[in-house]
Coordinates of C-alpha atoms in Angstrom, one line a residue:
M1 CA -36.0 -107.7 -40.8
D2 CA -37.4 -105.6 -43.5
V3 CA -40.9 -104.0 -43.7
G4 CA -42.3 -106.8 -45.8
E5 CA -41.4 -109.4 -43.3
L6 CA -43.1 -107.4 -40.5
L7 CA -46.3 -107.0 -42.5
S8 CA -46.5 -110.7 -43.4
Y9 CA -45.7 -111.9 -39.9
Q10 CA -48.7 -113.7 -38.3
P11 CA -48.6 -114.8 -34.6
N12 CA -50.0 -118.1 -33.3
R13 CA -53.6 -117.3 -32.6
G14 CA -54.0 -120.4 -30.3
T15 CA -52.0 -118.9 -27.5
K16 CA -51.5 -115.4 -26.2
R17 CA -47.6 -115.7 -26.4
P18 CA -45.5 -117.4 -29.1
R19 CA -43.8 -120.7 -28.6
D20 CA -40.3 -120.6 -27.1
D21 CA -38.7 -121.8 -30.4
E22 CA -40.6 -119.2 -32.4
E23 CA -39.8 -116.5 -29.9
E24 CA -36.1 -117.4 -30.1
E25 CA -36.3 -117.3 -33.9
L26 CA -38.0 -113.9 -33.8
K27 CA -35.3 -112.4 -31.4
M28 CA -32.6 -113.8 -33.8
R29 CA -34.1 -112.1 -36.8
R30 CA -34.4 -108.8 -35.0
R31 CA -30.8 -108.9 -33.9
Q32 CA -29.7 -109.6 -37.5
A33 CA -31.8 -106.8 -38.8
G34 CA -30.4 -104.4 -36.2
T35 CA -26.9 -105.4 -37.1
R36 CA -27.5 -104.7 -40.8
E37 CA -29.0 -101.3 -40.0
R38 CA -26.2 -100.3 -37.7
G39 CA -23.7 -101.4 -40.3
R40 CA -25.4 -99.3 -43.0
Y41 CA -25.5 -96.2 -40.7
R42 CA -21.9 -96.8 -39.8
E43 CA -20.8 -96.9 -43.5
E44 CA -22.8 -93.7 -44.2
E45 CA -21.2 -92.0 -41.2
M46 CA -17.7 -93.1 -42.3
T47 CA -18.4 -91.7 -45.8
V48 CA -19.4 -88.3 -44.3
V49 CA -16.3 -88.3 -42.1
E50 CA -14.1 -89.1 -45.0
E51 CA -15.6 -86.4 -47.2
A52 CA -15.3 -83.9 -44.3
D53 CA -11.6 -84.9 -44.0
D54 CA -11.1 -84.4 -47.7
D55 CA -12.7 -80.9 -47.6
K56 CA -10.5 -80.1 -44.6
K57 CA -7.4 -81.2 -46.4
R58 CA -8.4 -79.1 -49.5
L59 CA -9.1 -76.1 -47.3
L60 CA -5.7 -76.4 -45.6
Q61 CA -4.0 -76.7 -49.0
I62 CA -5.8 -73.5 -50.2
I63 CA -4.8 -71.7 -46.9
D64 CA -1.2 -72.9 -47.4
R65 CA -1.1 -71.7 -51.0
E66 CA -2.6 -68.3 -50.0
G67 CA 0.0 -68.1 -47.2
E68 CA 2.8 -68.8 -49.7
E69 CA 1.4 -66.1 -52.1
E70 CA 1.2 -63.6 -49.3
E71 CA 4.8 -64.4 -48.4
E72 CA 5.7 -63.9 -52.0
E73 CA 3.9 -60.6 -52.2
E74 CA 5.4 -59.4 -48.9
E75 CA 8.9 -60.2 -50.2
P76 CA 10.9 -56.9 -49.9
L77 CA 11.8 -55.0 -53.1
D78 CA 15.5 -54.6 -53.2
E79 CA 18.2 -53.9 -55.8
S80 CA 18.6 -57.6 -56.8
S81 CA 14.9 -58.1 -57.2
V82 CA 14.6 -55.1 -59.5
K83 CA 17.5 -56.3 -61.6
K84 CA 15.8 -59.7 -61.8
M85 CA 12.6 -58.0 -62.8
I86 CA 14.5 -56.0 -65.6
L87 CA 16.2 -59.2 -66.8
T88 CA 12.8 -61.0 -66.9
F89 CA 11.3 -58.1 -68.8
E90 CA 14.2 -58.2 -71.4
K91 CA 13.8 -61.9 -71.9
R92 CA 10.0 -61.8 -72.3
S93 CA 10.3 -58.8 -74.6
Y94 CA 12.8 -60.4 -76.9
K95 CA 10.9 -63.7 -76.9
N96 CA 7.7 -61.9 -77.9
Q97 CA 9.4 -60.0 -80.7
E98 CA 10.9 -63.2 -82.0
L99 CA 7.6 -65.0 -82.1
R100 CA 5.8 -62.1 -83.7
I101 CA 8.4 -62.0 -86.5
K102 CA 8.3 -65.8 -86.9
F103 CA 4.5 -66.0 -86.9
P104 CA 3.2 -62.6 -88.0
D105 CA -0.1 -64.1 -89.3
N106 CA -0.7 -66.5 -86.5
P107 CA -1.5 -64.6 -83.2
E108 CA -2.1 -67.9 -81.3
K109 CA 1.6 -68.7 -81.5
F110 CA 2.7 -65.5 -79.7
M111 CA -0.4 -64.9 -77.5
E112 CA 1.1 -66.6 -74.5
S113 CA 4.3 -64.6 -74.7
E114 CA 2.1 -61.5 -75.0
L115 CA 0.4 -62.3 -71.7
D116 CA 3.7 -63.0 -70.0
L117 CA 5.1 -59.7 -71.2
N118 CA 2.0 -57.8 -69.9
D119 CA 2.4 -59.6 -66.6
I120 CA 5.9 -58.4 -66.0
I121 CA 5.0 -54.8 -67.1
Q122 CA 2.3 -55.0 -64.4
E123 CA 4.8 -56.2 -61.9
M124 CA 7.2 -53.3 -62.6
H125 CA 4.5 -50.9 -61.3
V126 CA 5.7 -51.9 -57.8
V127 CA 8.9 -49.9 -58.4
A128 CA 6.8 -46.8 -58.1
T129 CA 6.8 -47.3 -54.3
M130 CA 10.6 -47.4 -54.2
P131 CA 12.0 -44.2 -55.9
D132 CA 15.5 -45.0 -54.7
L133 CA 15.6 -47.9 -57.2
Y134 CA 14.6 -45.9 -60.2
H135 CA 18.2 -45.4 -61.3
L136 CA 18.3 -49.1 -62.0
L137 CA 15.5 -48.8 -64.6
V138 CA 17.2 -45.8 -66.3
D139 CA 20.8 -47.2 -66.2
G140 CA 19.5 -50.5 -67.4
Q141 CA 18.1 -48.8 -70.5
V142 CA 14.7 -50.1 -69.5
V143 CA 13.0 -47.0 -71.1
A144 CA 14.6 -48.0 -74.4
L145 CA 13.2 -51.5 -74.0
L146 CA 9.8 -50.1 -73.1
V147 CA 9.8 -47.9 -76.2
Q148 CA 10.7 -50.9 -78.3
N149 CA 7.8 -52.7 -76.8
L150 CA 5.5 -49.8 -77.5
E151 CA 6.5 -49.7 -81.1
R152 CA 5.1 -53.2 -81.8
L153 CA 1.9 -52.9 -79.9
D154 CA -1.4 -52.7 -81.8
E155 CA -3.8 -50.5 -79.9
S156 CA -6.8 -51.7 -81.8
V157 CA -6.5 -54.8 -79.6
K158 CA -7.7 -54.0 -76.1
E159 CA -5.0 -56.0 -74.2
E160 CA -2.3 -54.3 -76.2
A161 CA -3.8 -50.8 -75.7
D162 CA -3.8 -51.6 -71.9
G163 CA -0.1 -52.5 -72.3
V164 CA 0.6 -49.0 -73.7
H165 CA -1.3 -47.4 -70.8
N166 CA 0.6 -49.4 -68.2
T167 CA 3.9 -48.6 -69.8
L168 CA 3.2 -44.8 -69.7
A169 CA 2.2 -45.2 -66.1
I170 CA 5.6 -46.7 -65.3
V171 CA 7.3 -43.7 -67.0
E172 CA 5.1 -41.2 -65.2
N173 CA 5.8 -42.7 -61.8
M174 CA 9.6 -42.7 -62.5
A175 CA 9.4 -39.0 -63.6
E176 CA 7.4 -38.0 -60.6
F177 CA 9.9 -39.3 -58.1
R178 CA 13.1 -38.8 -60.1
P179 CA 12.7 -35.8 -62.4
E180 CA 16.3 -36.0 -63.6
M181 CA 15.5 -39.3 -65.4
C182 CA 13.4 -37.4 -67.9
T183 CA 16.4 -36.5 -70.0
E184 CA 17.6 -40.1 -70.3
A185 CA 14.0 -41.3 -71.1
A186 CA 13.6 -38.7 -73.9
Q187 CA 17.0 -39.7 -75.4
Q188 CA 16.1 -43.4 -75.2
G189 CA 13.4 -42.8 -77.8
L190 CA 10.4 -42.0 -75.6
L191 CA 10.0 -38.4 -76.9
Q192 CA 10.0 -39.5 -80.5
W193 CA 7.4 -42.2 -79.8
L194 CA 5.2 -39.7 -78.0
L195 CA 5.2 -37.3 -80.9
K196 CA 4.5 -40.1 -83.3
R197 CA 1.6 -41.4 -81.2
L198 CA 0.1 -37.9 -80.9
K199 CA 0.0 -37.3 -84.6
A200 CA -1.2 -40.8 -85.5
K201 CA -4.6 -40.6 -87.2
M202 CA -6.5 -42.4 -84.5
P203 CA -9.7 -41.5 -82.6
F204 CA -9.1 -39.7 -79.3
D205 CA -8.8 -42.1 -76.4
A206 CA -7.3 -42.4 -72.9
N207 CA -3.9 -43.3 -74.3
K208 CA -3.6 -40.1 -76.4
L209 CA -4.5 -38.1 -73.3
Y210 CA -1.8 -39.9 -71.3
C211 CA 0.7 -39.3 -74.0
S212 CA 0.0 -35.5 -73.8
E213 CA 0.4 -35.6 -70.1
V214 CA 3.8 -37.5 -70.1
L215 CA 5.0 -35.1 -72.9
A216 CA 4.3 -32.1 -70.7
I217 CA 6.1 -33.8 -67.8
L218 CA 9.2 -34.5 -69.9
L219 CA 9.4 -30.8 -71.1
Q220 CA 8.9 -29.2 -67.7
D221 CA 12.0 -27.3 -66.7
N222 CA 14.2 -29.3 -69.1
D223 CA 16.0 -27.4 -71.8
E224 CA 17.6 -30.5 -73.2
N225 CA 14.2 -32.1 -73.9
R226 CA 12.9 -28.8 -75.3
E227 CA 15.8 -28.7 -77.7
L228 CA 15.3 -32.4 -78.7
L229 CA 11.6 -31.8 -79.3
G230 CA 12.5 -28.9 -81.6
E231 CA 15.0 -31.0 -83.6
L232 CA 12.3 -33.7 -84.0
D233 CA 9.9 -31.2 -85.6
G234 CA 7.8 -31.4 -82.4
I235 CA 6.7 -27.7 -82.6
D236 CA 5.0 -28.5 -85.9
V237 CA 3.4 -31.6 -84.4
L238 CA 2.0 -29.6 -81.5
L239 CA 0.7 -26.8 -83.8
Q240 CA -1.0 -29.4 -86.0
Q241 CA -2.7 -31.1 -83.1
L242 CA -3.8 -27.8 -81.6
S243 CA -5.2 -26.5 -85.0
V244 CA -8.2 -28.8 -84.5
F245 CA -9.4 -26.5 -81.7
K246 CA -9.2 -23.4 -83.7
R247 CA -12.9 -23.4 -84.6
H248 CA -14.1 -26.3 -82.5
N249 CA -14.2 -26.8 -78.8
P250 CA -13.1 -30.1 -77.3
S251 CA -16.1 -32.5 -77.2
T252 CA -15.3 -33.9 -73.7
A253 CA -13.5 -32.9 -70.5
E254 CA -10.8 -35.5 -71.2
E255 CA -10.2 -34.0 -74.7
Q256 CA -10.0 -30.5 -73.2
E257 CA -7.4 -31.8 -70.7
M258 CA -5.3 -33.1 -73.6
M259 CA -5.6 -29.7 -75.3
E260 CA -4.3 -28.0 -72.2
N261 CA -1.4 -30.4 -71.9
L262 CA -0.4 -29.6 -75.5
F263 CA -0.6 -25.9 -74.9
D264 CA 1.5 -26.3 -71.7
S265 CA 4.1 -28.3 -73.8
L266 CA 4.2 -25.6 -76.4
C267 CA 4.6 -22.8 -73.8
S268 CA 7.4 -24.8 -72.2
C269 CA 9.2 -25.2 -75.5
L270 CA 9.0 -21.5 -76.2
M271 CA 11.2 -20.8 -73.2
L272 CA 14.0 -21.8 -75.6
S273 CA 15.0 -19.2 -78.2
S274 CA 15.6 -21.7 -81.0
N275 CA 12.1 -23.0 -80.6
R276 CA 10.7 -19.5 -81.0
E277 CA 12.2 -19.4 -84.5
R278 CA 10.6 -22.8 -85.3
F279 CA 7.3 -21.5 -83.9
L280 CA 7.6 -18.4 -86.2
K281 CA 8.4 -20.5 -89.3
G282 CA 5.6 -22.9 -88.5
E283 CA 3.1 -20.1 -88.6
G284 CA 2.3 -20.5 -84.9
L285 CA 1.5 -16.8 -84.5
Q286 CA -1.1 -17.0 -87.2
L287 CA -2.8 -20.0 -85.5
M288 CA -2.8 -18.3 -82.1
N289 CA -4.2 -15.1 -83.6
L290 CA -7.0 -17.0 -85.3
M291 CA -7.8 -18.7 -82.0
L292 CA -8.1 -15.3 -80.3
R293 CA -10.6 -14.2 -82.9
E294 CA -12.7 -17.3 -82.8
K295 CA -13.5 -17.0 -79.1
K296 CA -13.5 -20.7 -78.4
I297 CA -12.1 -22.4 -75.2
S298 CA -8.7 -22.4 -76.8
R299 CA -8.5 -18.5 -76.7
S300 CA -7.2 -18.3 -73.1
S301 CA -4.4 -20.7 -73.8
A302 CA -3.5 -19.1 -77.1
L303 CA -3.1 -15.8 -75.2
K304 CA -0.6 -17.6 -72.9
V305 CA 1.3 -19.0 -75.8
L306 CA 1.6 -15.5 -77.4
D307 CA 2.9 -14.2 -74.1
H308 CA 5.7 -16.8 -74.1
A309 CA 6.5 -16.3 -77.7
M310 CA 7.1 -12.5 -77.5
I311 CA 8.7 -12.0 -74.0
G312 CA 12.3 -10.8 -73.8
P313 CA 14.7 -9.9 -76.6
E314 CA 14.4 -13.4 -78.1
G315 CA 10.8 -12.5 -78.9
T316 CA 11.6 -9.6 -81.2
D317 CA 11.0 -11.4 -84.5
N318 CA 7.7 -12.8 -83.2
C319 CA 6.6 -9.3 -82.1
H320 CA 7.3 -7.8 -85.5
K321 CA 5.5 -10.6 -87.3
F322 CA 2.5 -10.3 -84.9
V323 CA 2.0 -6.7 -86.1
D324 CA 2.4 -7.7 -89.7
I325 CA -0.4 -10.2 -89.4
L326 CA -2.7 -7.5 -88.0
G327 CA -2.4 -8.9 -84.5
L328 CA -2.9 -5.4 -82.9
R329 CA -6.5 -5.6 -84.1
T330 CA -6.9 -8.8 -82.1
I331 CA -5.1 -7.9 -78.9
F332 CA -6.4 -4.4 -78.2
P333 CA -10.1 -5.5 -78.0
L334 CA -9.0 -8.0 -75.4
F335 CA -7.1 -5.3 -73.6
M336 CA -10.1 -2.9 -73.6
K337 CA -12.5 -5.4 -72.2
S338 CA -11.9 -8.6 -70.4
P339 CA -14.3 -11.4 -71.3
R340 CA -17.2 -11.6 -68.9
K341 CA -17.4 -15.4 -69.2
I342 CA -14.1 -17.0 -69.7
K343 CA -14.9 -20.5 -71.0
K344 CA -11.7 -22.2 -70.0
V345 CA -12.2 -23.7 -66.5
G346 CA -9.8 -22.4 -64.0
T347 CA -8.9 -19.2 -65.9
T348 CA -9.6 -15.9 -64.1
E349 CA -10.0 -12.3 -65.2
K350 CA -6.7 -11.6 -63.5
E351 CA -4.8 -14.2 -65.6
H352 CA -6.4 -12.8 -68.8
E353 CA -5.3 -9.2 -68.0
E354 CA -1.9 -10.4 -66.9
H355 CA -1.2 -12.1 -70.3
V356 CA -2.6 -9.2 -72.3
C357 CA -0.5 -6.6 -70.4
S358 CA 2.6 -8.7 -70.7
I359 CA 2.1 -9.0 -74.4
L360 CA 1.8 -5.2 -74.8
A361 CA 4.9 -4.7 -72.6
S362 CA 6.8 -7.1 -74.9
L363 CA 5.6 -5.3 -78.0
L364 CA 6.7 -1.9 -76.6
R365 CA 10.1 -3.4 -75.6
N366 CA 10.9 -5.1 -78.9
L367 CA 9.2 -3.2 -81.8
R368 CA 11.1 -0.8 -83.9
G369 CA 10.4 1.5 -86.8
Q370 CA 7.0 1.4 -88.5
Q371 CA 5.6 -1.4 -86.4
R372 CA 6.4 0.6 -83.2
T373 CA 4.7 3.7 -84.7
R374 CA 1.6 1.6 -85.5
L375 CA 1.5 0.4 -81.9
L376 CA 1.8 3.9 -80.4
N377 CA -0.9 5.2 -82.6
K378 CA -3.3 2.8 -81.0
F379 CA -3.0 4.7 -77.8
T380 CA -4.1 7.9 -79.4
E381 CA -7.2 6.5 -81.2
N382 CA -10.7 7.5 -80.1
D383 CA -9.7 10.2 -77.7
S384 CA -6.9 8.1 -76.1
E385 CA -9.4 5.5 -74.8
K386 CA -6.7 2.9 -74.5
V387 CA -4.7 5.2 -72.1
D388 CA -7.9 5.6 -70.0
R389 CA -8.2 1.8 -69.9
L390 CA -4.5 1.4 -68.9
M391 CA -5.0 3.9 -66.0
E392 CA -8.2 2.0 -64.9
L393 CA -6.2 -1.2 -64.7
H394 CA -3.4 0.7 -62.9
F395 CA -5.7 1.8 -60.0
K396 CA -7.4 -1.6 -59.9
Y397 CA -4.2 -3.5 -59.3
L398 CA -2.6 -0.7 -57.2
D399 CA -5.5 -1.1 -54.7
A400 CA -5.1 -4.9 -54.6
V401 CA -1.3 -4.6 -53.9
Q402 CA -1.9 -2.0 -51.2
V403 CA -4.3 -4.3 -49.4
A404 CA -1.7 -7.1 -49.6
D405 CA 1.1 -4.8 -48.4
K406 CA -0.9 -3.8 -45.4
K407 CA -1.5 -7.4 -44.4
I408 CA 2.2 -8.3 -44.9
E409 CA 3.3 -5.3 -42.8
G410 CA 1.0 -6.5 -40.0
E411 CA 2.6 -9.9 -40.2
K412 CA 6.1 -8.4 -40.1
H413 CA 5.1 -6.4 -37.0
D414 CA 3.9 -9.5 -35.2
M415 CA 7.1 -11.4 -36.1
V416 CA 9.3 -8.6 -34.7
R417 CA 7.2 -8.4 -31.6
R418 CA 7.8 -12.2 -31.1
G419 CA 11.5 -11.7 -31.6
E420 CA 11.6 -13.6 -34.9
I421 CA 14.2 -12.6 -37.5
I422 CA 13.0 -11.6 -41.0
D423 CA 15.7 -13.0 -43.2
N424 CA 16.1 -12.9 -47.0
D425 CA 14.1 -16.1 -47.5
I426 CA 11.1 -14.7 -45.6
E427 CA 11.4 -11.4 -47.6
D428 CA 11.4 -13.4 -50.9
E429 CA 8.3 -15.2 -49.7
F430 CA 6.6 -11.9 -49.0
Y431 CA 7.6 -10.6 -52.4
L432 CA 6.1 -13.6 -54.1
R433 CA 2.9 -13.1 -52.3
R434 CA 2.8 -9.5 -53.4
L435 CA 3.4 -10.6 -57.0
D436 CA 0.5 -13.1 -56.8
A437 CA -1.7 -10.4 -55.3
G438 CA -1.4 -8.3 -58.4
L439 CA 2.1 -6.7 -58.3
F440 CA 3.2 -8.7 -61.4
V441 CA 0.4 -7.2 -63.5
L442 CA 0.9 -3.7 -61.9
Q443 CA 4.6 -3.8 -62.8
H444 CA 3.8 -4.4 -66.5
I445 CA 1.1 -1.7 -66.5
C446 CA 3.6 0.9 -65.0
Y447 CA 6.2 -0.2 -67.5
I448 CA 3.7 0.4 -70.4
M449 CA 3.0 3.8 -68.9
A450 CA 6.7 4.7 -68.9
E451 CA 7.2 3.5 -72.4
I452 CA 4.3 5.4 -74.0
C453 CA 5.1 8.5 -72.0
N454 CA 8.7 8.4 -73.5
A455 CA 7.3 8.1 -77.1
N456 CA 7.4 11.8 -77.9
V457 CA 3.6 11.9 -78.2
P458 CA 2.6 14.8 -75.9
Q459 CA -1.1 13.8 -76.0
I460 CA -0.4 10.4 -74.3
R461 CA 1.9 11.9 -71.6
Q462 CA -0.6 14.6 -70.8
R463 CA -3.4 12.2 -70.5
V464 CA -1.5 9.9 -68.1
H465 CA -0.5 12.8 -65.8
Q466 CA -4.0 14.2 -65.9
I467 CA -5.7 11.0 -64.7
L468 CA -3.1 10.5 -62.0
N469 CA -3.8 14.0 -60.6
M470 CA -7.6 13.4 -60.9
R471 CA -7.3 10.2 -58.8
G472 CA -5.1 11.9 -56.1
S473 CA -2.2 9.7 -57.1
S474 CA 1.3 10.7 -58.1
I475 CA 4.3 9.9 -60.4
K476 CA 6.3 8.9 -57.3
I477 CA 4.2 5.8 -56.8
V478 CA 4.7 4.7 -60.4
R479 CA 8.4 5.4 -60.2
H480 CA 8.8 3.3 -57.1
I481 CA 7.0 0.4 -58.7
I482 CA 9.2 0.6 -61.8
K483 CA 12.4 0.7 -59.7
E484 CA 11.3 -2.3 -57.8
Y485 CA 10.6 -4.1 -61.1
A486 CA 14.0 -3.2 -62.4
E487 CA 15.7 -4.5 -59.3
N488 CA 14.1 -7.9 -59.6
I489 CA 14.4 -8.4 -63.4
G490 CA 16.5 -10.9 -65.2
D491 CA 16.4 -13.9 -62.9
G492 CA 18.3 -16.7 -64.6
R493 CA 19.8 -14.3 -67.1
S494 CA 23.5 -13.3 -67.5
P495 CA 24.7 -10.5 -65.3
E496 CA 25.4 -8.4 -68.4
F497 CA 21.9 -8.7 -69.6
R498 CA 20.5 -7.9 -66.2
E499 CA 22.6 -4.8 -65.9
S500 CA 21.8 -3.5 -69.3
E501 CA 18.1 -4.1 -68.9
Q502 CA 18.0 -2.4 -65.6
K503 CA 19.7 0.7 -67.1
R504 CA 17.2 0.7 -70.0
I505 CA 14.2 0.6 -67.7
L506 CA 15.5 3.2 -65.3
A507 CA 16.3 5.5 -68.2
L508 CA 12.6 5.6 -69.0
L509 CA 11.9 7.4 -65.7
E510 CA 14.0 10.4 -66.7
N511 CA 11.4 11.7 -69.1
F512 CA 8.3 10.3 -67.3

């Protein structure tokens, strides 16, 4: 019975109760109405239950899929899976290249292959967690394939720029855990691509910073890569990129980091004598000299480069050229007074003085003839003020070394008391600590003192001895430092060079 029927129903007014037949009819209608309502509620209830069952099924399907994905992600990385990954990368790389060649003006045709290729490059990042498998990437010429892929990427497109960044990340991870792969990577075209990318006329971005970082990694302690860079005219590329910072400071911290990476790469390359010739021909000395005069952030790093360019007998030509370009006018003001505020973050006064003294020591070792005379004359100018400064630095670093020596002697005493053996390895560790405390700078200072006192300029020798006496010191201390310096010189050199260099240094003590 619906609402209308209830409202229209009128009972028999003649009696207080309805007639039997009417009452039976009324009961029948109520039963029918109740049946319809219960049916409707039951249908609605069934619908809700069915919908709930569907949701439950869908939820279970999602959980199952996630479980499968988790199982896939947790699949162990082994040799076969890496080989499969490499094969997939090769296939997708070739497919992408083919479609790009076929449809150069229709990106929609190769966009899907582009995404597939990016996906597999992303997957290859997982190899970073398994250094033992890196050899598969190198033996499989994967770096060569990565370089081919880099060559065709257009970094003006964000997705492709991300692809470059991801590729460099793979190389960096491999180099970090397996440094020996750096040589193969460079020979497979990576070094050439990095140099090309660095000199490309593009705004500074994260990828250029990353390129400079990977380049520095490839050159670290690797003479083969240093030689290859020189053959690829890489010294000129580095000098061109650094010339930007001659008169202008980097505009951001990231750009400064890139500048430092390039300086580090240049210093690393100058460990090779053949690259010093290229540096000389590329007017690297002139650029560094200008940077020293401009007093920008690049000055500290330029000083470090000059140090690397002049050190040892291989630096002879650079030493003579430095005097010819009036470099003495630049280096001696830096020797006389260390900058109060060194703009380069992380550079200390000690590092500044270390590089300056090392450069002067190299000049005194390598210069001959007129250039040497010009250098020695600097020590007699203005009432021998440069000799006074040299002696000031001598006592500064002598004090620092004596403090370190006292601490080390205390540690040795404690070790002996505990019954520990002080072997050669421990002695080497102590010596390195002394060098770091200031002995390295002090050795160069004492060497400079010995050189200028042997220059047949009585004025210089008299001044050195006078100051030593005034400060209560003696020649014996200087002699001891120089002998220790001679004993430890020439690491990594031939025995013949080591012996001849030791004789040359000890000969300076005869007339000291």
